[in-house]
Coordinates of C-alpha atoms and ligand atoms in Angstrom, one line a residue:
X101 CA 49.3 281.2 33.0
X102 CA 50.9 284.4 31.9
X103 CA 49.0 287.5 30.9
X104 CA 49.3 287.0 27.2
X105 CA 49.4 282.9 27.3
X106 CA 45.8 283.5 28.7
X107 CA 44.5 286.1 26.3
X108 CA 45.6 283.9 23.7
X109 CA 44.0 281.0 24.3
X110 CA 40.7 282.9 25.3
X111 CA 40.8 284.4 22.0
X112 CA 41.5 280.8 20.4
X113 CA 38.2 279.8 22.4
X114 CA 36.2 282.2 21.4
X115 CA 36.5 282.1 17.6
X116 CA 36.0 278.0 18.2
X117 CA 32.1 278.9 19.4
X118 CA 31.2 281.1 17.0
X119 CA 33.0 278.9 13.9
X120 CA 31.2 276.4 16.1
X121 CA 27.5 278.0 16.2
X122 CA 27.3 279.4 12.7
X123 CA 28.5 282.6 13.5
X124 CA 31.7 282.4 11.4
X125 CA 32.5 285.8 9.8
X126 CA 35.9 287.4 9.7
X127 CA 38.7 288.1 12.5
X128 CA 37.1 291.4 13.3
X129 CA 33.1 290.4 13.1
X130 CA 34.4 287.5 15.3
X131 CA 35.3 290.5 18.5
X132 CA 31.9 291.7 17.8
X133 CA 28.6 290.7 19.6
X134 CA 25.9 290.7 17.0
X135 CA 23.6 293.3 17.0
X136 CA 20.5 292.5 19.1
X137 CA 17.6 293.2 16.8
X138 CA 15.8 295.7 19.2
X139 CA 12.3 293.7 18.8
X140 CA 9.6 295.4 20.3
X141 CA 9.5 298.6 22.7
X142 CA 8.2 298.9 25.7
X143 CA 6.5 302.1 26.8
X144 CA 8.1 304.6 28.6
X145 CA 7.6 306.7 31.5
X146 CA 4.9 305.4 33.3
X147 CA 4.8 305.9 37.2
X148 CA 7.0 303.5 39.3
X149 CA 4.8 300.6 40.3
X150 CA 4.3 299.6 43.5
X151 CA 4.8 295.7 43.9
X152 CA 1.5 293.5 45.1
X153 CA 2.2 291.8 48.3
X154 CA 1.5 288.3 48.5
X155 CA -1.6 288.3 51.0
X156 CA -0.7 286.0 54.4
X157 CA -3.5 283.8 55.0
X158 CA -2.9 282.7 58.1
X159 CA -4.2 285.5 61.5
X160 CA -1.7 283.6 63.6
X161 CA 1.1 285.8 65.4
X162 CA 4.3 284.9 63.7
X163 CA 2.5 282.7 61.4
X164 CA 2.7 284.0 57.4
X165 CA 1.3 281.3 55.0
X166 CA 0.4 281.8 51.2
X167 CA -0.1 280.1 48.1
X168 CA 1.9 280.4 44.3
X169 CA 0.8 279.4 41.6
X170 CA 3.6 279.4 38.4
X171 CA 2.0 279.7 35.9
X172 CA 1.5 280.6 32.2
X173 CA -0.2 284.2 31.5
X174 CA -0.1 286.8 29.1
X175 CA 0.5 290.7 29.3
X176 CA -0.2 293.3 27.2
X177 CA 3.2 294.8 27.1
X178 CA 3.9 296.7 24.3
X179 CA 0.6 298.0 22.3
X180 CA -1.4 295.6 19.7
X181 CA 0.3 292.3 21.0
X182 CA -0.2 289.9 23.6
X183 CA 3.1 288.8 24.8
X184 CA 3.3 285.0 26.5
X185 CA 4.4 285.0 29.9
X186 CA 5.3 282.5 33.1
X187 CA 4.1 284.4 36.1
X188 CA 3.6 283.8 39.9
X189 CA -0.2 284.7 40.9
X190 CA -0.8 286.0 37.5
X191 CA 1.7 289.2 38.2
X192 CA 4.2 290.9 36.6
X193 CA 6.9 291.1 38.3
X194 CA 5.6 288.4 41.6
X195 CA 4.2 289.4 44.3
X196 CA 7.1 290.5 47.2
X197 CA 6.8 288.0 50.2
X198 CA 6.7 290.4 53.0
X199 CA 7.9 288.8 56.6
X200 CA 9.5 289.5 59.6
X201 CA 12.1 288.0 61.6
X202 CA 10.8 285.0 64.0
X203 CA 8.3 284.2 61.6
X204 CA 7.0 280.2 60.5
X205 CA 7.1 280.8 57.0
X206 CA 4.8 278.6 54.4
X207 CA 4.2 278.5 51.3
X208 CA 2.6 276.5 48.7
X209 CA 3.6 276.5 45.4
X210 CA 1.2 275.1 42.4
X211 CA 3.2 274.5 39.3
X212 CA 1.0 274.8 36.4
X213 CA 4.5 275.2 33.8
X214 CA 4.4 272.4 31.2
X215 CA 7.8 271.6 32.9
X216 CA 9.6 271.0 36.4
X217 CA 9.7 274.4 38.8
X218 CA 10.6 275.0 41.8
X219 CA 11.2 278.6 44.4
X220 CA 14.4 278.4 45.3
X221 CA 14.8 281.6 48.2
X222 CA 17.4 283.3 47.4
X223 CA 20.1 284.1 50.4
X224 CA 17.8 282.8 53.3
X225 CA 19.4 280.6 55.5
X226 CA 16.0 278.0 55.2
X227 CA 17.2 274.0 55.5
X228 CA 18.5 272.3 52.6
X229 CA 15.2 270.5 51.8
X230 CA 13.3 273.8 51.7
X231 CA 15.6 275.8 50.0
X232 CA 14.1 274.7 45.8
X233 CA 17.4 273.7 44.6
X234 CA 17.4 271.5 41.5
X235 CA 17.3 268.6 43.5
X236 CA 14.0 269.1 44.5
X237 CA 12.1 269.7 41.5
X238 CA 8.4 270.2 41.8
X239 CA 6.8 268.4 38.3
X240 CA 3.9 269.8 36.1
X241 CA 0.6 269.9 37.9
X242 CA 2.5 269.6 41.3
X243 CA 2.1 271.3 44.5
X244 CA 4.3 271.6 47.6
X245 CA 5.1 273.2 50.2
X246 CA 7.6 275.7 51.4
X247 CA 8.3 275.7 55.2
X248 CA 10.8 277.7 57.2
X249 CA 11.3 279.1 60.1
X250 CA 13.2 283.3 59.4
X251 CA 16.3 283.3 62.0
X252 CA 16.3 286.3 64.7
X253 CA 19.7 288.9 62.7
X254 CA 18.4 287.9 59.0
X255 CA 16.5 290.7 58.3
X256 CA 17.0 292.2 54.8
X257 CA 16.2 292.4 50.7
X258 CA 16.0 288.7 49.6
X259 CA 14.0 287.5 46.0
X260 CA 12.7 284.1 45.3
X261 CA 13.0 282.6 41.7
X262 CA 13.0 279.3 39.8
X263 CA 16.0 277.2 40.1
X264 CA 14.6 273.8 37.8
X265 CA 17.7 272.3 36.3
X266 CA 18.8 273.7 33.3
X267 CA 15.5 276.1 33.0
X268 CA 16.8 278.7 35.4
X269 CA 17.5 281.4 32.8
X270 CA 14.4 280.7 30.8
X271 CA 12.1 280.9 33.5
X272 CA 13.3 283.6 35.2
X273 CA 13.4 285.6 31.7
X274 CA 9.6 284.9 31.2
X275 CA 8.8 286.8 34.3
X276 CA 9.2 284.6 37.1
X277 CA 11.2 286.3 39.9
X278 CA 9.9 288.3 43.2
X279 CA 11.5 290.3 46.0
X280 CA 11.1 288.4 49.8
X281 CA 11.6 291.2 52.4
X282 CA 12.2 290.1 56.2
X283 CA 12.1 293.0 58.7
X284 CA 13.5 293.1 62.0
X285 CA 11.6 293.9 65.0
X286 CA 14.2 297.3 66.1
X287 CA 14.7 298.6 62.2
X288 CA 16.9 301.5 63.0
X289 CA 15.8 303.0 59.9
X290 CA 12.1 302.4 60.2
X291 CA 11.5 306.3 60.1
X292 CA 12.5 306.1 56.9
X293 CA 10.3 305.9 53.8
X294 CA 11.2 302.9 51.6
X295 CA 10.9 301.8 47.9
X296 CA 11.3 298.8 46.6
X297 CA 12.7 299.1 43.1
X298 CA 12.8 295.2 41.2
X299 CA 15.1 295.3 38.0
X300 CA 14.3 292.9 35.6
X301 CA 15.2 292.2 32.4
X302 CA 12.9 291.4 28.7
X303 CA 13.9 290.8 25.5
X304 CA 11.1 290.8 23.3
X305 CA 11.0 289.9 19.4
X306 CA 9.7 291.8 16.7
X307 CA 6.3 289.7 17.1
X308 CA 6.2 291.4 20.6
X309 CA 7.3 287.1 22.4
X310 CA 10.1 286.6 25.0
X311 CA 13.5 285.7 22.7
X312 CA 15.0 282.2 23.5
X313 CA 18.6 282.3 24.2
X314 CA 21.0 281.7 21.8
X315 CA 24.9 281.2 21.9
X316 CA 26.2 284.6 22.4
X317 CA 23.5 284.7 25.8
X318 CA 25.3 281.6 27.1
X319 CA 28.5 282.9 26.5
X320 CA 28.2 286.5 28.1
X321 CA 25.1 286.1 30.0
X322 CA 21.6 287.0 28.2
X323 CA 22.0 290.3 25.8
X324 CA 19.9 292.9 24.8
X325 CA 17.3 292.9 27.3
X326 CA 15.5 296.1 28.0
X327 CA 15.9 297.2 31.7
X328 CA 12.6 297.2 33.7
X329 CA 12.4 298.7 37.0
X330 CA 9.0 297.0 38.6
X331 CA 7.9 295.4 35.2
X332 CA 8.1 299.1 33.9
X333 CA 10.5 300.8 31.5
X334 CA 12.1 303.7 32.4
X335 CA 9.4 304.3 35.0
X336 CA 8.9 307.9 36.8
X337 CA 9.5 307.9 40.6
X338 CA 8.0 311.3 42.0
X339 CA 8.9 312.3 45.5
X340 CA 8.6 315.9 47.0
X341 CA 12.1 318.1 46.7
X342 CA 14.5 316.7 49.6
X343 CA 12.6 314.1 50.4
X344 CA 14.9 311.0 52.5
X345 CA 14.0 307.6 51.0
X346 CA 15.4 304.5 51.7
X347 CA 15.9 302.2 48.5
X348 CA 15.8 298.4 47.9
X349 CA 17.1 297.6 44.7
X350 CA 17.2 294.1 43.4
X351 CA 19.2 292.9 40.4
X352 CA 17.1 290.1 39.1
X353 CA 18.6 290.1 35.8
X354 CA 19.7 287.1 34.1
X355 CA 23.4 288.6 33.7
X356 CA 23.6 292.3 33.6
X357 CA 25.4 294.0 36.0
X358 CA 24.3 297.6 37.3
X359 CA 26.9 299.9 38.3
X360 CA 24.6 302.8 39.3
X361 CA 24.4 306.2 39.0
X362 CA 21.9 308.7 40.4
X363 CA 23.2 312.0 38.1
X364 CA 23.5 314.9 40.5
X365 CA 22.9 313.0 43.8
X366 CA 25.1 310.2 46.3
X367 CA 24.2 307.6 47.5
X368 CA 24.5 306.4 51.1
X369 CA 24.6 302.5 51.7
X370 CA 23.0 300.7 54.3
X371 CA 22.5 297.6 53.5
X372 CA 23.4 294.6 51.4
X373 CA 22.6 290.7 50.5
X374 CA 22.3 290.0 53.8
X375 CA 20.8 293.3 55.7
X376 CA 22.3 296.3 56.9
X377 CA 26.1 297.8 57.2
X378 CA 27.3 298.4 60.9
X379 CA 27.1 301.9 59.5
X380 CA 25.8 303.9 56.8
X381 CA 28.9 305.0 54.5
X382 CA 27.8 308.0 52.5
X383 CA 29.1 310.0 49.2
X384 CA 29.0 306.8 47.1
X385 CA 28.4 308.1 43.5
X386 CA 28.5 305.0 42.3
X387 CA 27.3 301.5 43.7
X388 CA 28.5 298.0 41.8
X389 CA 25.0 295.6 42.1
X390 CA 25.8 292.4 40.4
X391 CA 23.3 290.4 39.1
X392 CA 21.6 288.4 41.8
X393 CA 22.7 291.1 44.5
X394 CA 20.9 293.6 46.5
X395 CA 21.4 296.8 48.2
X396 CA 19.4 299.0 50.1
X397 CA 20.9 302.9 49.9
X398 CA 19.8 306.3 50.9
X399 CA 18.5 308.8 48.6
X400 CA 17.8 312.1 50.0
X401 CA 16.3 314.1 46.7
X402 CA 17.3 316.9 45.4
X403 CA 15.5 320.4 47.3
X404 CA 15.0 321.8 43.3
X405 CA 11.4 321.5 42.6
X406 CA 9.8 320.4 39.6
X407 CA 13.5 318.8 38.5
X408 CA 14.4 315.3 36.6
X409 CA 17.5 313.3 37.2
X410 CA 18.5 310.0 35.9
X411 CA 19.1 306.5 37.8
X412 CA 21.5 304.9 35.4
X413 CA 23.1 301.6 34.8
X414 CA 26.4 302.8 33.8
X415 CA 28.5 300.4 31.3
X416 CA 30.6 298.2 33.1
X417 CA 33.8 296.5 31.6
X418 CA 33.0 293.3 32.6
X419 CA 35.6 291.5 30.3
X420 CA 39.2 291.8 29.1
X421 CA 38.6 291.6 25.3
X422 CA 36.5 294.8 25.6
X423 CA 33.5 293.3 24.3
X424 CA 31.6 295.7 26.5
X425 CA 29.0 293.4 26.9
X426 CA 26.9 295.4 29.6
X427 CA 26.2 299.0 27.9
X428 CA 25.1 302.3 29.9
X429 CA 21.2 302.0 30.0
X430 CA 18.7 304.8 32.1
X431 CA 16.9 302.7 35.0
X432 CA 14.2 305.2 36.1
X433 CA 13.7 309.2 36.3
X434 CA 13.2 310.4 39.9
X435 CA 11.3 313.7 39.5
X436 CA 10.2 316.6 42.0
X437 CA 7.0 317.6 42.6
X438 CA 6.7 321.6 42.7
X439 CA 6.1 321.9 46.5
X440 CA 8.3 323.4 49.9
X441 CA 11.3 321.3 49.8
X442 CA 10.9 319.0 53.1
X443 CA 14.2 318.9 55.5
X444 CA 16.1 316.2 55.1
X445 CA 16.0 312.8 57.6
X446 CA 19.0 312.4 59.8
X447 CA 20.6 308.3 59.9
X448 CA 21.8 306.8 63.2
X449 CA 25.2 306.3 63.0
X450 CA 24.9 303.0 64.1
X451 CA 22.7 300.5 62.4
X452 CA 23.7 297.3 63.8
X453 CA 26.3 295.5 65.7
X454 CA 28.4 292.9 62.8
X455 CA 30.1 290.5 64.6
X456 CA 33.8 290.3 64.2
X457 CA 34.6 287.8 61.3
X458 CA 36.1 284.8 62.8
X459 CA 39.4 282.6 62.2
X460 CA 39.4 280.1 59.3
X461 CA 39.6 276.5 60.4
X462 CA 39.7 275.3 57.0
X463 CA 40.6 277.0 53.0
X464 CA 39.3 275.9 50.0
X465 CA 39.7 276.9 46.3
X466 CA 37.3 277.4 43.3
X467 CA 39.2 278.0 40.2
X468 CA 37.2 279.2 37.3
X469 CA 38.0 278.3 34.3
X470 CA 36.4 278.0 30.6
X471 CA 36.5 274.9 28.7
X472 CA 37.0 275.2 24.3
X473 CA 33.5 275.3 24.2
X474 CA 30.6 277.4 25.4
X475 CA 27.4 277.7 26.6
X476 CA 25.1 275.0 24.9
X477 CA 27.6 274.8 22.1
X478 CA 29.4 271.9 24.7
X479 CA 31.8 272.8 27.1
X480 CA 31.6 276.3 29.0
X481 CA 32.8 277.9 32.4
X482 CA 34.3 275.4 34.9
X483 CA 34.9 275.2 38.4
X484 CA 37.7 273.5 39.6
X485 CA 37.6 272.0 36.1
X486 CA 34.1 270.7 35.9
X487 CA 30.8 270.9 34.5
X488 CA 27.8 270.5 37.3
X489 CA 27.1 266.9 38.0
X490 CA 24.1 266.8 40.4
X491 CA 25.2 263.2 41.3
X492 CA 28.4 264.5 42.5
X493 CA 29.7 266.1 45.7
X494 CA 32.2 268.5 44.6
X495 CA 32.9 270.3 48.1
X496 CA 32.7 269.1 51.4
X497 CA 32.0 271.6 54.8
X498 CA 31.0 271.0 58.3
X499 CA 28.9 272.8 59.9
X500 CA 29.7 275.7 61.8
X501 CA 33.1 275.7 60.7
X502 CA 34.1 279.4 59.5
X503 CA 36.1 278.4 56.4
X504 CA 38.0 281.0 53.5
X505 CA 37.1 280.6 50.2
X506 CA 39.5 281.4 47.6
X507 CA 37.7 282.0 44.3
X508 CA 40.0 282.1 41.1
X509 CA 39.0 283.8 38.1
X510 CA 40.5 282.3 35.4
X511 CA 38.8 283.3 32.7
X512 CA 38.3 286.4 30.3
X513 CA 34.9 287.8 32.2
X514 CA 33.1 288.5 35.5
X515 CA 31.5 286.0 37.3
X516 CA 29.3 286.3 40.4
X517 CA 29.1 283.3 42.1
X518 CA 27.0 282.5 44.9
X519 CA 26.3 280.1 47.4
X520 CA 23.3 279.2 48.7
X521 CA 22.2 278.5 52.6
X522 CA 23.9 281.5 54.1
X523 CA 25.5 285.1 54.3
X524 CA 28.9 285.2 53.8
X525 CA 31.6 288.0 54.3
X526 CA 34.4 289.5 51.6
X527 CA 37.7 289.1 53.2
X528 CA 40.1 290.5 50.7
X529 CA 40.5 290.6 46.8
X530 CA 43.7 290.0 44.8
X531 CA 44.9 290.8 42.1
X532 CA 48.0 290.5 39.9
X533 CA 49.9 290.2 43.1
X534 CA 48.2 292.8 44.9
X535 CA 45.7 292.2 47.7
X536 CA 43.2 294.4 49.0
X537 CA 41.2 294.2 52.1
X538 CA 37.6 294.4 51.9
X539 CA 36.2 297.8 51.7
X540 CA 34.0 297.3 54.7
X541 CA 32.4 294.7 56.2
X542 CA 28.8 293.6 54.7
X543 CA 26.7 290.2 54.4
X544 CA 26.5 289.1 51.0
X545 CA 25.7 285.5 49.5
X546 CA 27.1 286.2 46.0
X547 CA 30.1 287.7 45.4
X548 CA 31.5 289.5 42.1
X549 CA 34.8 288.4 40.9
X550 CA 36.1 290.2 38.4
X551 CA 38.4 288.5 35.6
X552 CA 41.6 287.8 36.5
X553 CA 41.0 288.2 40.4
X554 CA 40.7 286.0 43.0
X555 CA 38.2 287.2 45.7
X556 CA 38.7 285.5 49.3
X557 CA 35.2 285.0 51.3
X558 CA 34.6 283.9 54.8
X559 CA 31.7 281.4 55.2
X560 CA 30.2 279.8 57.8
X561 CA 27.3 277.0 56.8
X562 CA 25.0 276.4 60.2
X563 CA 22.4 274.0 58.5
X564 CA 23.8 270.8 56.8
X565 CA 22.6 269.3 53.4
X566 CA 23.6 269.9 50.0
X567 CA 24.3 273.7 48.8
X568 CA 24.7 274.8 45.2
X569 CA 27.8 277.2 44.7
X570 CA 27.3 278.6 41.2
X571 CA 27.7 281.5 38.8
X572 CA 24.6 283.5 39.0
X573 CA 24.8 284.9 35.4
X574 CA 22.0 282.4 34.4
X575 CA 22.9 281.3 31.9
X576 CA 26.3 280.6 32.7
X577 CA 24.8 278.6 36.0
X578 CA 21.9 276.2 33.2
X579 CA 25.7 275.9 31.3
X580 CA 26.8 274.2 34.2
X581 CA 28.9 276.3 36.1
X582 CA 27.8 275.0 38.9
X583 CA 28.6 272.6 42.1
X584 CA 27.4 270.8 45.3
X585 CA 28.7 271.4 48.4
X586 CA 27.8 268.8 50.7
X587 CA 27.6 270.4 54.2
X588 CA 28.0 267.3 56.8
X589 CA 26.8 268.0 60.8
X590 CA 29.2 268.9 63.1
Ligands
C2O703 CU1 19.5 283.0 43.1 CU2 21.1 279.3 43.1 O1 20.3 281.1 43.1
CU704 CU1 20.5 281.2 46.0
CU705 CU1 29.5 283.2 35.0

């Protein structure tokens, strides 16, 4: 489809919903989100939390059992109100599952939700029938347990959240999402101090409750959320002047995508999805994290004492209408304390050896596309021209087989689609004709593709079963923009 041909008809598609939904209004209202009524605000300013751990119950070496419980609970986030919440253990954001590599991992999880659950763990390479898809739901009043064994090179920032069928986005927007950290025996950087920094999103109403969705969330991915870095808005992260800290920042938003910004500092990346880099690459003043994504980065602080600077979510264009759907929003203030500035840490300048990507023995395509419709409102985003069918096998791997994944992006906005049951590799991106390598090469398990491109991954499945490949904007993925790949044994 041509350039125009396409804008066209994603225009035609667009006015269709909102005629569709209610929204109706004139040819110019119809390029316009709605304003988000800004509901409740959260308190500002606090000092950065630091995230409970979920306690391991079990004294055996390489032994780390626990229970969750999913749960309702309330919170008193903004003042005079109670505001309803779905928690793990009671805590806002979970508890971060804390591991290392070689462990027998178990957990149990209770679900006390009036409706199905389950923890899906997000970019772990744990067997099919562990890994919470929505094939496996757990039902109300339920328990079961989690068990997997945390291969030897997996080490890195992973999260755990609910992945029920069709409740994804509303449970993960009442609270329930966590970090799941796997260390490595030989960290290279384990001189380093570290931070784990959760983002989260809430949208609260004016009565101080979490807002349900609505059409405009299913169609951009959920809107108007204020940003929370550790359950806390715009929290205060105080180091001393040049102090080296190494960062884990999760997006856990439904949809919003965080291109960051430290003002006055760089940042040096490490790690990604999947663990660290080969090597650090430094000067970065800017890092894209979609939602789902992780990185881990390298902030050595500013010498100045006593000084403020912001981390900010800068807006990202994330669609070719110009909707500007994901606005510039502050994150957190890292401050100085007024003592001697300390002297910064030096990085190897090796972090790990990456094997060499290997040769495709097989290509397959995933064209995204959107359908009249959207969101709830019928129809929605597509892959290869469907709607997700659980009953259906809509790709078919073998395992061990390296394989190149086109992924075409078809329609007017980002997507970042993810595959569960292993790290993957970018190979090269393309658009309007032109194709560019990867940048450098990193694990990741969900990849951003930008409207119009297609982004070509390696992946290589080890552990057969069923995998969902989906669009991790929520939302989008409850929509159904989701599919099975069935991986067969070799
Ligand atoms: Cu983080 Cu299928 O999900
Ligand atoms: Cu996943
Ligand atoms: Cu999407």
């Amino acid at each position: 489809m041509k350039r125009r041909e396409f804008l066209g008809a994603t225009l035609a598609g667009t006015g269709a919903v909102l005629a569709g939904c209610g929204g109706g209004g004139g040819s110019s209202s119809m390029m316009t989100p709605p304003p988000v009524s800004a509901g409740a605000l959260l308190a500002e300013g606090q000092p950065l939390k630091s995230l409970a751990t979920l306690a391991n119950a079990s004294a055996g070496a390489g032994q780390f059992s626990a229970a969750l419980a999913a749960a309702p609970a309330t919170a008193n986030l903004v003042s005079g109100r109670t505001t309803a919440l779905w928690l793990y253990n009671g805590l806002f954001p979970g508890p971060v599952v804390d591991v290392r590599e070689g462990d027998r991992v178990r957990i149990a999880l209770e679900n006390r939700l009036s409706k199905d659950t389950t923890v899906h763990w997000h970019g772990l390479p744990v067997p099919a029938d562990q890994d919470g898809s929505p094939m496996d739901p757990v039902r109300p009043g339920a328990t079961r347990l989690y068990e997997f064994d945390l291969p030897r090179g997996c080490a890195g920032t992973y999260w755990y959240h609910p992945h029920a069928h069709g409740t994804t986005a509303e449970q993960v927007s009442m609270g329930l999402a966590a970090p799941f950290i796997v260390r490595a025996a030989n960290d290279p950087l384990a001189a380093i101090p570290e931070v784990t920094m959760l983002v989260t999103g809430i949208r609260l109403g004016s009565d101080g409750q979490v807002s349900a969705n609505g059409a405009m969330d299913f169609m951009f991915g959920r809107q108007g959320e204020q940003l929370l870095v550790n359950g806390g808005r715009l929290p205060v992260h105080t180091v001393l002047p040049g102090a080296t800290q190494r960062w884990r920042i999760l997006n856990a938003t439904s949809g919003r995508y965080l291109r960051l910004a430290l003002d006055g500092h760089a940042f040096t990346l490490v790690g990604t999805d999947g663990g660290l880099l080969a090597a650090p690459i430094a000067g970065l003043a800017e890092i894209l994290v979609a939602p789902a994504q992780r990185i881990e980065v390298i902030v050595t602080a500013s010498s100045a004492p006593a000084a403020r600077f912001t981390l900010r979510a800068q807006r990202h264009v994330s669609d070719n209408m110009g909707l500007g759907s994901y606005a510039g929003e502050d994150l957190l203030t890292l401050a100085t304390t007024v003592d001697t500035p300390l002297a910064p840490l030096a990085l190897p300048a090796v972090l790990r050896a990456l094997p060499p990507r290997a040769p495709a023995v097989a290509r397959k395509r995933a064209v995204l596309t959107q359908s009249g419709g959207m969101g709830m409102m019928g129809g929605g985003f597509l892959i290869n021209g469907r709607s997700f069918d659980m009953n259906r096998v809509d790709f078919v791997s073998t395992a061990g087989d390296t394989e190149a994944w086109d992924i075409v992006n078809n329609t007017f906005m980002d997507h970042p689609i993810h595959i569960h049951g292993t790290q993957f590799r970018l190979a090269s991106r393309e658009s309007a004709g032109r194709v560019t390598p990867a940048p450098y090469e990193a694990w990741i398990d969900t990849v951003n593709v930008p409207a119009g491109e297609t982004a070509t991954i390696e992946v290589r499945q080890d552990l057969p079963g069923k995998r969902m490949v989906h669009c991790h904007i929520l939302e989008h993925e409850d929509a159904g923009m989701m599919a099975v790949l069935d991986v067969r044994p070799a």
